[in-house]
Amino acid sequence: MDNSAGGSVALVFDLGGTWFRSGILDGDRLTDVRQRPAPRRGVDGSDVPQLQRALVRYLVETAEAYRTRHVFDRVGVSLGAAMNGSSGLVLASAPLWGPGRWPLPLAELLTAGAPRFSWAVLNDVSAQAVSLLGEDWPTGSRLAALTVSTGIAYRTIDPVTGHIPLDAVHGLQGEIGHLPARFEWRGAALDLACDCGVANHTSAFASGRGIERILREPLAAELDRYRTVPELAAGCAAGDGPALELLDACTAPLARLLLAQATLDPTVARTVLMGGVVHAFGRLYRESLLRNLDKDPLYLVSAADPGYFGERILISSRPGVEALVGAGLHALRIGD
Ligand SMILES: [Zn+2]
């Protein structure tokens, strides 16, 4: 297609465990944003192959519908699934498809289904990391996106080249949601299953669904009025002590990971928090992480530099649209 029309315009998708969203990225402006609930495994009796076929159909049909309203040929898709970032093969998605490995050559299927478009598919936290490019960052360092939503993941990126380091064989980096974790409430450990089917992963306690599972446990009478993340966030915003105590318990597994990350890779100068859970709590989420990092400080650093983590851990300045923007920037960059 003639690229002179729509050369800086891309159709963008953000497909997560809760919402499927679409929009048009024109320069750095998002327009015509639409969303619908994500189809859930088991809710309407669909099995995973049916959900995957429906995903491809949804993308192709939505792209054709947008093409009647906008001029574009590039399409960027951010998918809430673990992917081999080198080959593009989608590997698994605990939030979308539950436990197990469900390989899906999504870009190939989309190209076959709608060859008029140039499709670029990337993992959601990679898209969120790409959305950080173009801002003013410390030179000579790397950035990281940490997303906390239905799932949890962490990804580093070079702010100059946009390079995302990946495992040379498996094409992965930063799937921290599925690292072993320990959750404690008032001195007692709690065991909970992760969406991937394994007990006591970070996501089992710190993801949106994890927090809501914890709220169903008989923790304390004063927490009975909270059933959802938005309700708990409202309690925290109102200064409710037990709500803030629970938030700290839920961010503690992530604080421990950030402590290990800072120890192992000090070249990451900024970690930017994003995702539905982070944005539900807002600044209180970051403050909770920092409280936990005060309790377990970085050896030989925190005592000498008490503001170390406060300077390095930030909240995204584009709440909720990072994956859409990053998917579009990626689609436009790789086409050039
Ligand atoms: Zn897991």
mmCIF file of C-alpha atoms and ligand atoms in Angstrom:
data_model
loop_
_atom_site.group_PDB
_atom_site.id
_atom_site.type_symbol
_atom_site.label_atom_id
_atom_site.label_comp_id
_atom_site.label_asym_id
_atom_site.label_seq_id
_atom_site.Cartn_x
_atom_site.Cartn_y
_atom_site.Cartn_z
ATOM 1 C CA MET A 1 0.000 0.000 0.000
ATOM 2 C CA ASP A 2 1.104 3.533 -0.649
ATOM 3 C CA ASN A 3 2.613 4.617 2.632
ATOM 4 C CA SER A 4 2.151 8.308 1.916
ATOM 5 C CA ALA A 5 -1.370 8.057 3.314
ATOM 6 C CA GLY A 6 -1.332 7.131 6.976
ATOM 7 C CA GLY A 7 2.470 6.738 7.269
ATOM 8 C CA SER A 8 2.509 8.007 10.860
ATOM 9 C CA VAL A 9 -0.828 6.428 11.715
ATOM 10 C CA ALA A 10 -1.330 2.952 13.155
ATOM 11 C CA LEU A 11 -4.296 0.969 14.351
ATOM 12 C CA VAL A 12 -3.462 -0.286 17.848
ATOM 13 C CA PHE A 13 -4.803 -3.035 20.110
ATOM 14 C CA ASP A 14 -4.296 -3.751 23.806
ATOM 15 C CA LEU A 15 -5.590 -7.254 24.570
ATOM 16 C CA GLY A 16 -5.553 -8.026 28.271
ATOM 17 C CA GLY A 17 -7.231 -10.393 30.670
ATOM 18 C CA THR A 18 -9.988 -7.891 31.483
ATOM 19 C CA TRP A 19 -10.440 -5.640 28.433
ATOM 20 C CA PHE A 20 -9.851 -5.776 24.687
ATOM 21 C CA ARG A 21 -9.148 -2.211 23.559
ATOM 22 C CA SER A 22 -8.464 -0.649 20.181
ATOM 23 C CA GLY A 23 -7.702 2.821 18.867
ATOM 24 C CA ILE A 24 -5.838 4.913 16.336
ATOM 25 C CA LEU A 25 -2.381 6.297 17.168
ATOM 26 C CA ASP A 26 -1.765 9.407 15.068
ATOM 27 C CA GLY A 27 1.622 10.877 16.001
ATOM 28 C CA ASP A 28 1.389 10.723 19.786
ATOM 29 C CA ARG A 29 -2.367 11.232 19.854
ATOM 30 C CA LEU A 30 -4.818 8.384 20.523
ATOM 31 C CA THR A 31 -8.276 8.652 18.963
ATOM 32 C CA ASP A 32 -11.339 6.486 18.346
ATOM 33 C CA VAL A 33 -10.533 4.317 21.396
ATOM 34 C CA ARG A 34 -13.037 1.517 21.965
ATOM 35 C CA GLN A 35 -13.152 -1.332 24.450
ATOM 36 C CA ARG A 36 -15.079 -4.494 25.210
ATOM 37 C CA PRO A 37 -14.750 -7.117 27.945
ATOM 38 C CA ALA A 38 -12.150 -9.790 27.198
ATOM 39 C CA PRO A 39 -13.658 -13.222 26.570
ATOM 40 C CA ARG A 40 -12.823 -15.489 29.497
ATOM 41 C CA ARG A 41 -12.079 -19.173 29.405
ATOM 42 C CA GLY A 42 -14.927 -21.209 30.795
ATOM 43 C CA VAL A 43 -17.306 -18.249 31.166
ATOM 44 C CA ASP A 44 -19.163 -19.030 27.930
ATOM 45 C CA GLY A 45 -17.985 -22.645 27.611
ATOM 46 C CA SER A 46 -15.215 -21.795 25.124
ATOM 47 C CA ASP A 47 -12.074 -23.908 25.117
ATOM 48 C CA VAL A 48 -8.658 -22.397 24.417
ATOM 49 C CA PRO A 49 -8.499 -23.230 20.653
ATOM 50 C CA GLN A 50 -11.927 -21.559 20.254
ATOM 51 C CA LEU A 51 -10.753 -18.508 22.221
ATOM 52 C CA GLN A 52 -7.640 -18.266 20.040
ATOM 53 C CA ARG A 53 -9.670 -18.499 16.801
ATOM 54 C CA ALA A 54 -12.064 -15.853 18.169
ATOM 55 C CA LEU A 55 -9.071 -13.621 18.996
ATOM 56 C CA VAL A 56 -7.796 -13.755 15.392
ATOM 57 C CA ARG A 57 -11.330 -13.133 14.046
ATOM 58 C CA TYR A 58 -11.836 -10.169 16.400
ATOM 59 C CA LEU A 59 -8.537 -8.562 15.306
ATOM 60 C CA VAL A 60 -9.173 -9.016 11.568
ATOM 61 C CA GLU A 61 -12.801 -7.830 11.730
ATOM 62 C CA THR A 62 -11.984 -4.848 13.947
ATOM 63 C CA ALA A 63 -9.120 -3.811 11.635
ATOM 64 C CA GLU A 64 -11.430 -3.948 8.611
ATOM 65 C CA ALA A 65 -14.047 -1.889 10.491
ATOM 66 C CA TYR A 66 -11.473 0.790 11.481
ATOM 67 C CA ARG A 67 -10.241 0.903 7.875
ATOM 68 C CA THR A 68 -13.669 2.200 6.828
ATOM 69 C CA ARG A 69 -13.108 5.212 9.136
ATOM 70 C CA HIS A 70 -9.311 5.806 9.055
ATOM 71 C CA VAL A 71 -6.373 5.549 6.641
ATOM 72 C CA PHE A 72 -3.604 3.234 7.915
ATOM 73 C CA ASP A 73 -1.758 0.092 6.899
ATOM 74 C CA ARG A 74 0.238 -0.650 10.062
ATOM 75 C CA VAL A 75 -1.392 -2.473 12.964
ATOM 76 C CA GLY A 76 0.270 -2.874 16.359
ATOM 77 C CA VAL A 77 -1.060 -5.554 18.720
ATOM 78 C CA SER A 78 -0.125 -5.655 22.407
ATOM 79 C CA LEU A 79 -1.069 -9.051 23.848
ATOM 80 C CA GLY A 80 -1.210 -9.994 27.530
ATOM 81 C CA ALA A 81 0.608 -13.265 26.894
ATOM 82 C CA ALA A 82 4.119 -14.612 27.276
ATOM 83 C CA MET A 83 5.768 -14.612 23.861
ATOM 84 C CA ASN A 84 9.033 -15.631 22.325
ATOM 85 C CA GLY A 85 10.053 -12.064 21.496
ATOM 86 C CA SER A 86 12.550 -13.265 18.894
ATOM 87 C CA SER A 87 10.259 -15.559 16.858
ATOM 88 C CA GLY A 88 6.942 -13.848 17.699
ATOM 89 C CA LEU A 89 5.397 -17.160 18.789
ATOM 90 C CA VAL A 90 2.803 -16.648 21.523
ATOM 91 C CA LEU A 91 3.520 -19.216 24.244
ATOM 92 C CA ALA A 92 0.953 -18.942 27.032
ATOM 93 C CA SER A 93 -1.372 -16.572 28.843
ATOM 94 C CA ALA A 94 -2.530 -17.457 32.335
ATOM 95 C CA PRO A 95 -5.030 -14.531 32.431
ATOM 96 C CA LEU A 96 -6.517 -15.257 28.978
ATOM 97 C CA TRP A 97 -6.211 -19.026 28.631
ATOM 98 C CA GLY A 98 -5.433 -20.401 32.094
ATOM 99 C CA PRO A 99 -2.728 -22.962 32.905
ATOM 100 C CA GLY A 100 -0.647 -24.625 30.211
ATOM 101 C CA ARG A 101 1.314 -23.864 27.079
ATOM 102 C CA TRP A 102 -0.849 -22.752 24.147
ATOM 103 C CA PRO A 103 1.469 -21.876 21.203
ATOM 104 C CA LEU A 104 -0.112 -19.460 18.708
ATOM 105 C CA PRO A 105 1.665 -18.018 15.609
ATOM 106 C CA LEU A 106 -0.508 -14.912 15.867
ATOM 107 C CA ALA A 107 1.312 -12.588 13.446
ATOM 108 C CA GLU A 108 1.293 -15.262 10.711
ATOM 109 C CA LEU A 109 -2.433 -15.955 11.216
ATOM 110 C CA LEU A 110 -3.225 -12.222 11.093
ATOM 111 C CA THR A 111 -1.167 -11.729 7.934
ATOM 112 C CA ALA A 112 -2.997 -14.664 6.328
ATOM 113 C CA GLY A 113 -6.373 -13.330 7.521
ATOM 114 C CA ALA A 114 -5.860 -9.696 6.452
ATOM 115 C CA PRO A 115 -2.777 -9.389 4.183
ATOM 116 C CA ARG A 116 -3.572 -5.748 3.306
ATOM 117 C CA PHE A 117 -2.268 -4.747 6.756
ATOM 118 C CA SER A 118 1.285 -4.856 8.146
ATOM 119 C CA TRP A 119 0.828 -6.617 11.523
ATOM 120 C CA ALA A 120 3.238 -6.204 14.457
ATOM 121 C CA VAL A 121 2.519 -8.280 17.561
ATOM 122 C CA LEU A 122 4.319 -7.858 20.857
ATOM 123 C CA ASN A 123 3.870 -8.799 24.471
ATOM 124 C CA ASP A 124 2.017 -6.225 26.592
ATOM 125 C CA VAL A 125 4.859 -5.348 28.955
ATOM 126 C CA SER A 126 7.196 -5.008 25.958
ATOM 127 C CA ALA A 127 4.666 -2.571 24.440
ATOM 128 C CA GLN A 128 4.529 -0.710 27.750
ATOM 129 C CA ALA A 129 8.335 -0.516 27.804
ATOM 130 C CA VAL A 130 8.360 0.822 24.223
ATOM 131 C CA SER A 131 5.872 3.527 25.299
ATOM 132 C CA LEU A 132 8.659 4.989 27.483
ATOM 133 C CA LEU A 133 10.811 5.824 24.450
ATOM 134 C CA GLY A 134 11.034 9.467 23.490
ATOM 135 C CA GLU A 135 10.791 10.814 27.027
ATOM 136 C CA ASP A 136 13.735 12.486 28.726
ATOM 137 C CA TRP A 137 15.708 9.851 30.691
ATOM 138 C CA PRO A 138 19.175 9.694 32.315
ATOM 139 C CA THR A 139 21.790 8.960 29.658
ATOM 140 C CA GLY A 140 23.795 5.755 29.613
ATOM 141 C CA SER A 141 21.237 3.777 31.558
ATOM 142 C CA ARG A 142 18.333 1.446 30.956
ATOM 143 C CA LEU A 143 14.659 1.707 31.817
ATOM 144 C CA ALA A 144 12.195 -0.892 33.022
ATOM 145 C CA ALA A 145 8.426 -1.192 32.817
ATOM 146 C CA LEU A 146 6.754 -3.067 35.681
ATOM 147 C CA THR A 147 3.125 -3.883 34.968
ATOM 148 C CA VAL A 148 0.723 -5.047 37.661
ATOM 149 C CA SER A 149 -2.738 -5.894 36.364
ATOM 150 C CA THR A 150 -4.442 -9.249 35.706
ATOM 151 C CA GLY A 151 -0.891 -10.466 35.218
ATOM 152 C CA ILE A 152 2.507 -9.163 36.351
ATOM 153 C CA ALA A 153 5.683 -8.723 34.306
ATOM 154 C CA TYR A 154 8.870 -6.646 34.175
ATOM 155 C CA ARG A 155 10.867 -5.608 31.117
ATOM 156 C CA THR A 156 14.026 -3.585 30.578
ATOM 157 C CA ILE A 157 14.634 -1.481 27.483
ATOM 158 C CA ASP A 158 17.449 0.686 26.125
ATOM 159 C CA PRO A 159 15.972 4.205 25.929
ATOM 160 C CA VAL A 160 18.130 5.161 22.938
ATOM 161 C CA THR A 161 17.959 2.092 20.683
ATOM 162 C CA GLY A 162 14.695 0.596 21.938
ATOM 163 C CA HIS A 163 16.457 -2.752 22.319
ATOM 164 C CA ILE A 164 14.794 -5.197 24.733
ATOM 165 C CA PRO A 165 17.287 -7.874 25.883
ATOM 166 C CA LEU A 166 15.856 -11.404 25.578
ATOM 167 C CA ASP A 167 16.937 -14.927 26.380
ATOM 168 C CA ALA A 168 18.776 -16.093 23.245
ATOM 169 C CA VAL A 169 16.940 -19.432 23.105
ATOM 170 C CA HIS A 170 13.487 -18.808 24.562
ATOM 171 C CA GLY A 171 13.015 -15.124 23.726
ATOM 172 C CA LEU A 172 11.754 -14.240 27.206
ATOM 173 C CA GLN A 173 12.644 -11.688 29.872
ATOM 174 C CA GLY A 174 11.098 -10.630 33.167
ATOM 175 C CA GLU A 175 8.156 -13.017 33.640
ATOM 176 C CA ILE A 176 8.283 -12.193 37.341
ATOM 177 C CA GLY A 177 4.598 -12.923 37.934
ATOM 178 C CA HIS A 178 5.477 -16.599 37.983
ATOM 179 C CA LEU A 179 8.395 -16.472 40.391
ATOM 180 C CA PRO A 180 7.886 -18.130 43.785
ATOM 181 C CA ALA A 181 6.624 -15.707 46.417
ATOM 182 C CA ARG A 182 5.608 -15.633 50.052
ATOM 183 C CA PHE A 183 2.607 -13.714 51.345
ATOM 184 C CA GLU A 184 2.262 -12.977 55.041
ATOM 185 C CA TRP A 185 -0.664 -11.460 56.892
ATOM 186 C CA ARG A 186 0.023 -10.492 60.504
ATOM 187 C CA GLY A 187 2.754 -13.119 60.822
ATOM 188 C CA ALA A 188 0.915 -16.021 59.161
ATOM 189 C CA ALA A 189 1.668 -17.235 55.629
ATOM 190 C CA LEU A 190 -1.180 -17.780 53.184
ATOM 191 C CA ASP A 191 -1.136 -20.334 50.338
ATOM 192 C CA LEU A 192 -2.964 -19.398 47.131
ATOM 193 C CA ALA A 193 -2.965 -20.761 43.562
ATOM 194 C CA CYS A 194 -1.699 -18.656 40.669
ATOM 195 C CA ASP A 195 -3.678 -18.414 37.378
ATOM 196 C CA CYS A 196 -0.930 -20.592 35.828
ATOM 197 C CA GLY A 197 -1.965 -23.449 38.150
ATOM 198 C CA VAL A 198 1.020 -23.369 40.526
ATOM 199 C CA ALA A 199 0.722 -22.304 44.176
ATOM 200 C CA ASN A 200 2.366 -19.209 45.677
ATOM 201 C CA HIS A 201 3.619 -17.277 42.678
ATOM 202 C CA THR A 202 3.953 -13.473 42.807
ATOM 203 C CA SER A 203 0.780 -13.120 40.708
ATOM 204 C CA ALA A 204 -1.173 -15.247 43.194
ATOM 205 C CA PHE A 205 -0.832 -12.405 45.725
ATOM 206 C CA ALA A 206 -0.066 -9.176 43.871
ATOM 207 C CA SER A 207 -2.116 -9.317 40.638
ATOM 208 C CA GLY A 208 -5.623 -7.858 40.537
ATOM 209 C CA ARG A 209 -7.209 -11.303 40.725
ATOM 210 C CA GLY A 210 -4.703 -12.311 43.417
ATOM 211 C CA ILE A 211 -5.654 -9.354 45.626
ATOM 212 C CA GLU A 212 -9.350 -10.159 45.159
ATOM 213 C CA ARG A 213 -8.711 -13.809 46.087
ATOM 214 C CA ILE A 214 -6.921 -12.607 49.241
ATOM 215 C CA LEU A 215 -9.938 -10.415 50.051
ATOM 216 C CA ARG A 216 -12.117 -13.562 50.023
ATOM 217 C CA GLU A 217 -9.965 -15.074 52.801
ATOM 218 C CA PRO A 218 -11.065 -14.533 56.425
ATOM 219 C CA LEU A 219 -8.179 -12.130 57.190
ATOM 220 C CA ALA A 220 -9.784 -9.679 59.604
ATOM 221 C CA ALA A 221 -13.317 -8.429 60.293
ATOM 222 C CA GLU A 222 -12.321 -4.851 59.494
ATOM 223 C CA LEU A 223 -11.487 -5.910 55.909
ATOM 224 C CA ASP A 224 -14.837 -7.646 55.247
ATOM 225 C CA ARG A 225 -16.263 -4.583 53.518
ATOM 226 C CA TYR A 226 -13.650 -4.784 50.752
ATOM 227 C CA ARG A 227 -14.365 -7.225 47.940
ATOM 228 C CA THR A 228 -12.619 -5.698 44.901
ATOM 229 C CA VAL A 229 -9.428 -3.833 44.033
ATOM 230 C CA PRO A 230 -11.309 -0.522 43.460
ATOM 231 C CA GLU A 231 -13.007 -0.909 46.870
ATOM 232 C CA LEU A 232 -9.690 -1.614 48.609
ATOM 233 C CA ALA A 233 -8.099 1.317 46.740
ATOM 234 C CA ALA A 234 -10.920 3.605 47.926
ATOM 235 C CA GLY A 235 -10.319 2.411 51.512
ATOM 236 C CA CYS A 236 -6.599 3.162 51.168
ATOM 237 C CA ALA A 237 -7.346 6.607 49.698
ATOM 238 C CA ALA A 238 -9.584 7.298 52.709
ATOM 239 C CA GLY A 239 -6.666 6.447 55.016
ATOM 240 C CA ASP A 240 -8.118 3.196 56.404
ATOM 241 C CA GLY A 241 -5.292 1.530 58.381
ATOM 242 C CA PRO A 242 -6.161 -2.142 57.736
ATOM 243 C CA ALA A 243 -6.647 -1.437 53.998
ATOM 244 C CA LEU A 244 -3.179 0.162 53.800
ATOM 245 C CA GLU A 245 -1.727 -2.715 55.840
ATOM 246 C CA LEU A 246 -3.158 -5.197 53.319
ATOM 247 C CA LEU A 247 -1.834 -3.148 50.394
ATOM 248 C CA ASP A 248 1.647 -3.326 51.959
ATOM 249 C CA ALA A 249 1.293 -7.111 52.361
ATOM 250 C CA CYS A 250 0.339 -7.422 48.670
ATOM 251 C CA THR A 251 3.210 -5.222 47.414
ATOM 252 C CA ALA A 252 5.793 -6.943 49.654
ATOM 253 C CA PRO A 253 6.494 -9.797 47.159
ATOM 254 C CA LEU A 254 7.127 -7.216 44.417
ATOM 255 C CA ALA A 255 9.323 -5.094 46.689
ATOM 256 C CA ARG A 256 11.492 -8.166 47.345
ATOM 257 C CA LEU A 257 11.835 -8.709 43.577
ATOM 258 C CA LEU A 258 12.780 -5.048 43.012
ATOM 259 C CA LEU A 259 15.373 -5.353 45.773
ATOM 260 C CA ALA A 260 16.908 -8.394 44.058
ATOM 261 C CA GLN A 261 16.686 -6.638 40.690
ATOM 262 C CA ALA A 262 18.539 -3.556 41.994
ATOM 263 C CA THR A 263 21.202 -5.843 43.448
ATOM 264 C CA LEU A 264 21.729 -7.845 40.260
ATOM 265 C CA ASP A 265 21.355 -5.115 37.626
ATOM 266 C CA PRO A 266 22.199 -1.605 38.860
ATOM 267 C CA THR A 267 22.176 -0.235 35.289
ATOM 268 C CA VAL A 268 18.380 0.153 35.407
ATOM 269 C CA ALA A 269 18.031 3.819 36.329
ATOM 270 C CA ARG A 270 14.219 4.056 36.298
ATOM 271 C CA THR A 271 11.485 1.491 36.892
ATOM 272 C CA VAL A 272 8.110 2.790 35.745
ATOM 273 C CA LEU A 273 5.025 1.283 37.401
ATOM 274 C CA MET A 274 1.924 0.761 35.292
ATOM 275 C CA GLY A 275 -1.081 -1.518 34.864
ATOM 276 C CA GLY A 276 -4.622 -1.525 36.229
ATOM 277 C CA VAL A 277 -3.704 -2.357 39.829
ATOM 278 C CA VAL A 278 -1.053 0.389 40.008
ATOM 279 C CA HIS A 279 -3.410 2.973 38.536
ATOM 280 C CA ALA A 280 -6.285 1.903 40.847
ATOM 281 C CA PHE A 281 -4.161 2.812 43.901
ATOM 282 C CA GLY A 282 -2.207 5.624 42.215
ATOM 283 C CA ARG A 283 0.582 7.231 44.242
ATOM 284 C CA LEU A 284 -0.345 5.038 47.235
ATOM 285 C CA TYR A 285 0.907 1.988 45.320
ATOM 286 C CA ARG A 286 4.367 3.455 44.832
ATOM 287 C CA GLU A 287 4.461 4.653 48.452
ATOM 288 C CA SER A 288 3.577 1.126 49.618
ATOM 289 C CA LEU A 289 6.432 -0.374 47.576
ATOM 290 C CA LEU A 290 8.820 2.230 48.988
ATOM 291 C CA ARG A 291 7.702 1.458 52.567
ATOM 292 C CA ASN A 292 8.532 -2.205 51.984
ATOM 293 C CA LEU A 293 11.903 -1.241 50.473
ATOM 294 C CA ASP A 294 12.605 0.850 53.578
ATOM 295 C CA LYS A 295 12.006 -2.231 55.725
ATOM 296 C CA ASP A 296 14.319 -4.402 53.579
ATOM 297 C CA PRO A 297 16.955 -1.949 52.352
ATOM 298 C CA LEU A 298 19.608 -2.370 49.669
ATOM 299 C CA TYR A 299 22.882 -3.452 51.246
ATOM 300 C CA LEU A 300 25.437 -0.620 51.530
ATOM 301 C CA VAL A 301 23.276 1.675 49.384
ATOM 302 C CA SER A 302 20.007 2.595 51.150
ATOM 303 C CA ALA A 303 21.733 3.729 54.357
ATOM 304 C CA ALA A 304 24.085 6.009 52.422
ATOM 305 C CA ASP A 305 21.396 7.141 49.964
ATOM 306 C CA PRO A 306 17.928 7.021 51.584
ATOM 307 C CA GLY A 307 16.267 8.375 48.440
ATOM 308 C CA TYR A 308 17.718 5.646 46.198
ATOM 309 C CA PHE A 309 14.473 3.798 45.410
ATOM 310 C CA GLY A 310 12.323 6.930 45.570
ATOM 311 C CA GLU A 311 14.340 8.413 42.719
ATOM 312 C CA ARG A 312 14.298 5.214 40.663
ATOM 313 C CA ILE A 313 10.717 3.961 41.031
ATOM 314 C CA LEU A 314 8.126 6.112 39.251
ATOM 315 C CA ILE A 315 4.497 5.891 38.191
ATOM 316 C CA SER A 316 3.687 6.087 34.500
ATOM 317 C CA SER A 317 2.685 9.521 33.261
ATOM 318 C CA ARG A 318 0.247 8.043 30.698
ATOM 319 C CA PRO A 319 -1.998 5.895 32.890
ATOM 320 C CA GLY A 320 -3.893 3.183 31.066
ATOM 321 C CA VAL A 321 -2.757 3.892 27.514
ATOM 322 C CA GLU A 322 0.872 2.715 27.666
ATOM 323 C CA ALA A 323 0.283 -0.570 25.826
ATOM 324 C CA LEU A 324 -1.776 1.085 23.059
ATOM 325 C CA VAL A 325 0.890 3.770 22.538
ATOM 326 C CA GLY A 326 3.763 1.260 22.682
ATOM 327 C CA ALA A 327 2.091 -1.137 20.222
ATOM 328 C CA GLY A 328 1.663 1.756 17.792
ATOM 329 C CA LEU A 329 5.231 3.068 18.182
ATOM 330 C CA HIS A 330 6.499 -0.484 17.623
ATOM 331 C CA ALA A 331 4.371 -0.974 14.486
ATOM 332 C CA LEU A 332 5.581 2.351 13.050
ATOM 333 C CA ARG A 333 9.261 1.756 13.998
ATOM 334 C CA ILE A 334 9.619 -1.711 12.490
ATOM 335 C CA GLY A 335 7.990 -0.588 9.267
ATOM 336 C CA ASP A 336 10.563 2.151 8.703
HETATM 337 ZN ZN ZN B 1 2.090 -18.538 38.085
#
